[in-house]
Coordinates of C-alpha atoms in Angstrom, one line a residue:
M1 CA 10.3 -20.8 -4.2
L2 CA 10.9 -17.6 -2.3
V3 CA 9.3 -14.3 -3.7
L4 CA 11.7 -11.4 -3.0
S5 CA 9.6 -8.4 -1.8
G6 CA 11.2 -5.2 -2.4
K7 CA 7.9 -3.6 -1.5
D8 CA 8.3 -5.0 2.0
L9 CA 11.8 -4.2 2.6
S10 CA 11.6 -0.7 1.0
E11 CA 8.9 0.1 3.6
K12 CA 11.1 -1.0 6.5
I13 CA 14.1 0.7 5.3
K14 CA 11.8 4.0 4.6
A15 CA 10.8 3.6 8.2
E16 CA 14.5 3.6 9.4
T17 CA 15.6 6.4 6.9
A18 CA 12.6 8.6 8.3
L19 CA 13.9 8.1 12.1
K20 CA 17.5 9.1 10.9
C21 CA 16.2 12.1 9.0
S22 CA 14.3 13.3 12.1
L23 CA 17.6 12.6 14.2
F24 CA 19.5 14.8 11.6
E25 CA 17.0 17.7 11.6
K26 CA 17.5 17.7 15.6
K27 CA 21.1 17.9 15.3
F28 CA 21.6 20.3 12.2
S29 CA 18.2 22.4 12.4
R30 CA 17.5 21.5 9.2
K31 CA 16.0 18.5 7.2
P32 CA 17.9 16.6 4.5
G33 CA 17.1 18.5 1.0
R34 CA 16.5 17.1 -2.3
A35 CA 15.8 19.0 -5.6
V36 CA 14.1 17.3 -8.6
V37 CA 14.3 19.3 -12.0
L38 CA 11.6 17.9 -14.4
V39 CA 11.7 19.0 -18.1
G40 CA 8.8 18.9 -20.5
D41 CA 5.5 16.7 -19.9
N42 CA 6.4 13.3 -20.1
P43 CA 3.6 11.2 -18.4
A44 CA 5.9 8.7 -17.0
S45 CA 8.4 11.1 -15.8
Q46 CA 5.7 13.1 -14.2
T47 CA 4.4 9.9 -12.4
Y48 CA 7.9 9.1 -11.3
V49 CA 8.5 12.9 -9.8
K50 CA 5.1 12.6 -7.8
S51 CA 6.3 9.6 -6.4
K52 CA 9.6 10.8 -5.5
K53 CA 7.9 13.8 -3.9
K54 CA 5.5 12.0 -1.9
A55 CA 8.5 9.8 -0.7
C56 CA 10.6 13.0 0.7
E57 CA 7.2 13.9 2.3
E58 CA 6.9 10.6 4.1
L59 CA 10.3 10.6 5.4
G60 CA 10.8 14.1 6.4
I61 CA 13.0 15.2 3.3
A62 CA 12.8 18.9 2.2
H63 CA 11.9 19.0 -1.4
L64 CA 12.3 21.5 -4.2
D65 CA 10.7 20.8 -7.6
V66 CA 11.8 22.7 -10.4
E67 CA 9.9 22.4 -13.8
F68 CA 10.5 23.7 -17.2
K69 CA 9.1 23.5 -20.3
S70 CA 10.3 21.2 -23.1
D71 CA 11.8 24.0 -25.2
I72 CA 14.3 25.1 -22.4
T73 CA 17.7 25.5 -23.9
Q74 CA 20.7 23.4 -22.8
N75 CA 22.3 26.4 -21.1
Q76 CA 19.5 27.5 -19.3
L77 CA 19.0 24.0 -17.8
L78 CA 22.9 23.9 -16.8
D79 CA 22.5 27.4 -15.3
C80 CA 19.7 26.0 -13.2
V81 CA 21.7 22.9 -11.9
H82 CA 24.6 25.5 -11.0
E83 CA 22.2 27.4 -9.1
L84 CA 21.2 23.9 -7.1
N85 CA 24.8 23.2 -6.7
E86 CA 25.4 26.3 -4.7
N87 CA 22.1 26.1 -2.9
P88 CA 23.1 25.2 0.7
M89 CA 19.5 23.7 1.5
V90 CA 19.9 21.2 -1.2
D91 CA 21.8 17.9 -0.7
G92 CA 20.7 16.0 -3.6
I93 CA 20.1 17.1 -6.8
L94 CA 18.0 14.8 -9.7
V95 CA 17.4 15.8 -12.9
Q96 CA 14.7 13.4 -14.3
M97 CA 15.4 11.7 -17.5
P98 CA 14.7 11.3 -20.2
L99 CA 15.4 14.9 -21.3
P100 CA 14.4 16.6 -24.9
S101 CA 16.4 15.3 -27.8
H102 CA 18.3 18.8 -28.0
I103 CA 19.7 18.4 -24.6
D104 CA 22.9 16.5 -23.9
E105 CA 22.1 14.2 -20.9
L106 CA 25.7 13.5 -20.0
A107 CA 26.7 17.4 -19.8
V108 CA 23.8 17.6 -17.3
T109 CA 24.9 14.7 -15.3
Q110 CA 28.3 16.1 -15.5
T111 CA 27.5 19.5 -14.2
I112 CA 25.7 18.1 -11.0
S113 CA 28.1 18.3 -8.0
P114 CA 29.3 14.8 -7.4
D115 CA 28.5 15.3 -3.8
K116 CA 24.9 16.0 -4.6
D117 CA 24.6 13.5 -7.2
V118 CA 22.1 11.2 -5.5
D119 CA 21.3 9.1 -8.5
G120 CA 25.1 8.1 -8.4
F121 CA 25.5 8.8 -12.0
H122 CA 28.5 11.2 -11.9
P123 CA 31.7 9.9 -13.6
Q124 CA 33.2 10.7 -10.2
N125 CA 31.0 8.6 -8.3
I126 CA 31.3 5.7 -10.8
G127 CA 34.7 5.8 -10.5
K128 CA 34.7 5.6 -6.8
L129 CA 32.4 2.6 -7.2
L130 CA 35.0 0.8 -9.5
L131 CA 37.7 1.5 -7.2
G132 CA 35.8 0.3 -3.9
Q133 CA 35.7 3.8 -2.5
K134 CA 33.0 5.6 -0.5
G135 CA 30.6 7.3 -2.6
L136 CA 27.0 7.6 -3.6
V137 CA 26.0 4.6 -5.5
A138 CA 23.5 3.9 -8.1
C139 CA 20.2 3.5 -6.6
T140 CA 18.9 0.4 -8.4
P141 CA 22.1 -1.7 -8.0
K142 CA 22.4 -0.6 -4.5
G143 CA 18.5 -1.8 -4.0
I144 CA 19.5 -5.3 -5.7
L145 CA 22.1 -5.8 -3.1
R146 CA 20.0 -4.7 -0.2
I147 CA 17.4 -7.4 -1.3
L148 CA 20.1 -10.0 -1.5
D149 CA 21.4 -9.1 1.8
H150 CA 17.8 -9.0 3.6
Y151 CA 17.1 -12.5 2.1
N152 CA 20.6 -14.0 2.8
I153 CA 21.4 -14.7 -0.6
E154 CA 24.9 -15.3 -0.8
T155 CA 27.0 -13.6 -3.5
S156 CA 30.7 -14.7 -2.8
G157 CA 31.9 -17.4 -5.3
K158 CA 28.8 -17.4 -7.2
D159 CA 28.3 -17.1 -10.9
V160 CA 26.4 -13.9 -11.7
C161 CA 24.9 -13.2 -15.2
I162 CA 23.7 -9.6 -15.7
V163 CA 21.7 -9.3 -18.8
G164 CA 22.2 -5.5 -19.9
R165 CA 25.1 -3.2 -19.9
S166 CA 23.3 0.3 -19.2
N167 CA 25.4 3.0 -17.3
I168 CA 22.4 3.1 -14.6
V169 CA 22.1 -0.7 -13.7
G170 CA 24.4 -3.4 -15.7
K171 CA 27.7 -1.6 -15.6
P172 CA 27.4 -0.4 -11.9
M173 CA 26.0 -3.6 -10.8
A174 CA 28.8 -5.6 -12.4
A175 CA 31.3 -3.4 -10.5
L176 CA 29.8 -3.9 -7.1
L177 CA 29.5 -7.5 -7.4
M178 CA 33.2 -7.6 -8.2
Q179 CA 34.2 -6.0 -5.3
K180 CA 36.1 -7.8 -2.4
D181 CA 33.1 -7.9 0.0
R182 CA 30.7 -9.3 -2.7
N183 CA 33.2 -11.8 -4.6
A184 CA 31.1 -12.9 -7.3
T185 CA 32.1 -14.0 -10.6
V186 CA 30.3 -11.9 -12.9
T187 CA 29.4 -12.1 -16.8
V188 CA 27.6 -9.0 -18.5
C189 CA 25.8 -9.9 -21.5
H190 CA 23.7 -7.5 -24.0
S191 CA 22.0 -7.4 -27.3
K192 CA 25.1 -8.3 -29.3
T193 CA 25.8 -11.5 -27.0
K194 CA 25.9 -14.6 -29.0
D195 CA 24.0 -17.6 -27.7
L196 CA 22.6 -15.5 -24.9
A197 CA 21.2 -18.7 -23.3
S198 CA 24.3 -20.4 -22.6
Y199 CA 25.5 -17.7 -20.3
V200 CA 22.6 -17.2 -18.4
K201 CA 22.0 -21.0 -18.0
R202 CA 25.1 -21.5 -15.9
A203 CA 24.6 -18.7 -13.7
D204 CA 23.6 -19.0 -9.7
I205 CA 22.1 -15.4 -9.9
V206 CA 20.5 -13.9 -12.9
I207 CA 19.9 -10.2 -13.0
A208 CA 17.5 -9.0 -16.0
A209 CA 17.8 -5.4 -17.0
V210 CA 17.1 -5.2 -20.9
G211 CA 13.7 -3.7 -20.8
R212 CA 11.9 -6.4 -22.8
V213 CA 9.1 -8.5 -21.7
N214 CA 10.0 -12.3 -21.5
A215 CA 13.6 -11.7 -22.4
I216 CA 14.5 -14.6 -20.2
T217 CA 12.4 -17.5 -20.3
E218 CA 12.2 -20.9 -18.4
D219 CA 14.4 -22.8 -20.7
M220 CA 17.5 -20.4 -20.4
V221 CA 17.6 -20.6 -16.5
K222 CA 18.9 -23.6 -14.4
D223 CA 17.1 -25.1 -11.5
G224 CA 17.5 -23.4 -8.3
A225 CA 18.8 -20.1 -9.4
V226 CA 17.9 -16.9 -8.0
V227 CA 16.1 -14.5 -10.5
I228 CA 16.3 -10.5 -10.1
D229 CA 14.0 -8.9 -12.5
V230 CA 14.9 -5.0 -13.0
G231 CA 12.5 -4.6 -16.4
I232 CA 9.4 -2.4 -15.9
N233 CA 7.5 -2.9 -19.0
R234 CA 4.3 -1.6 -20.0
V235 CA 1.9 -4.0 -21.9
P236 CA -1.8 -3.4 -22.9
D237 CA -4.1 -4.8 -20.6
E238 CA -8.0 -3.8 -21.0
S239 CA -8.9 -5.4 -17.5
K240 CA -6.8 -2.5 -15.8
K241 CA -8.2 1.0 -15.2
S242 CA -5.0 2.5 -16.7
G243 CA -5.3 0.2 -19.8
F244 CA -1.9 -1.6 -19.2
A245 CA -0.3 -3.7 -16.9
L246 CA 3.1 -3.6 -15.7
K247 CA 5.5 -6.9 -16.7
G248 CA 9.3 -7.7 -16.0
D249 CA 11.9 -9.0 -18.3
V250 CA 11.4 -12.6 -17.3
D251 CA 8.8 -14.8 -17.7
F252 CA 7.7 -14.8 -13.9
D253 CA 4.9 -17.6 -14.0
A254 CA 6.9 -19.9 -15.5
L255 CA 10.2 -19.5 -13.8
C256 CA 8.5 -19.6 -10.4
K257 CA 8.3 -23.5 -11.0
K258 CA 11.9 -23.6 -11.4
V259 CA 14.0 -21.0 -9.2
S260 CA 14.7 -20.9 -5.6
A261 CA 13.9 -17.2 -5.6
I262 CA 12.7 -14.3 -7.7
T263 CA 11.6 -10.8 -7.6
P264 CA 8.1 -9.8 -8.6
V265 CA 7.0 -7.0 -11.0
P266 CA 5.8 -4.7 -9.8
G267 CA 6.7 -5.0 -6.0
G268 CA 10.4 -6.0 -6.5
V269 CA 13.3 -4.0 -7.5
G270 CA 11.3 -0.7 -8.4
P271 CA 10.4 0.2 -4.7
M272 CA 13.8 -0.2 -3.7
T273 CA 15.1 2.1 -6.3
I274 CA 13.2 5.1 -4.8
C275 CA 13.7 4.0 -1.4
M276 CA 17.8 3.9 -2.0
L277 CA 17.3 7.7 -3.6
M278 CA 15.9 8.7 -0.4
E279 CA 18.7 7.0 1.8
N280 CA 21.3 8.7 -0.8
T281 CA 19.7 12.1 0.0
F282 CA 20.2 11.3 3.6
L283 CA 23.9 10.1 3.1
A284 CA 24.6 13.3 0.7
A285 CA 23.3 15.4 3.6
C286 CA 25.5 13.7 6.4
Y287 CA 28.4 13.9 4.1
R288 CA 28.0 17.9 3.3
E289 CA 27.7 18.2 7.3
G290 CA 31.0 16.4 8.0
A291 CA 28.7 13.8 9.9
D292 CA 29.5 10.1 10.1
P293 CA 26.0 8.6 9.1
S294 CA 26.3 5.7 11.4
I295 CA 25.8 8.1 14.5
F296 CA 22.2 8.3 13.3
G297 CA 22.1 4.3 12.9
E298 CA 23.3 1.5 10.9
V299 CA 23.3 2.2 6.9

């Protein structure tokens, strides 16, 4: 059984991206730049923003952190996004989700310039993804494909079952795997799927993205399957200093005895998501400068 370490792969890609960012800076006399907008004091969001800032500093990406209190109005937030769209030193914009309930997240996403949408959530980038055109791709699905490629896991002709239909993982993941360069046969399941196990059982590759501990159990997966666990769930654990442990959506210990390969949690898909966000920032900077990213090395 092979453990698919996203942590190890992300370190390799980050080193490559750091070199590309350095070459970019030499050519254009500036660093690729990324802005993060944080609204409110959600502890998880603050942790995510801190980790993204650290990654920028490690890779040589300029970062601009904008923070607002939770009572900011939607118009004020949209005005901020418009300003960042016009800022020539900002190549990528990320508005940390979730936002307070009085703010329309879709309106915010649609306001971000597609050229600076390093999350890959803008409808224009989603449309390009569906059509197989060049664009900024959602980071988690992109990271999953890099894991599969790195460990030489073939998708062509394989049955893939994606459990979860979110706009940030399930839907773009399905679209990517259906492209002619991937050639997978994709089934997307969700909370209303009847007899979920029957769909998961026949899959060569299972991608679990439902946000529920042990949603996928040993009896649901066929022998030799490849399992990608996207879930990051906090569960109480008094043995941890933080008071909680991170668990995925699959029963890792049980599945290890049955599958051919599986991603761990933590250390699997999670590190790749941030890694792809940094790579997308580099790509966005290249596109805005009219430069082919390949001149700085293979992407």
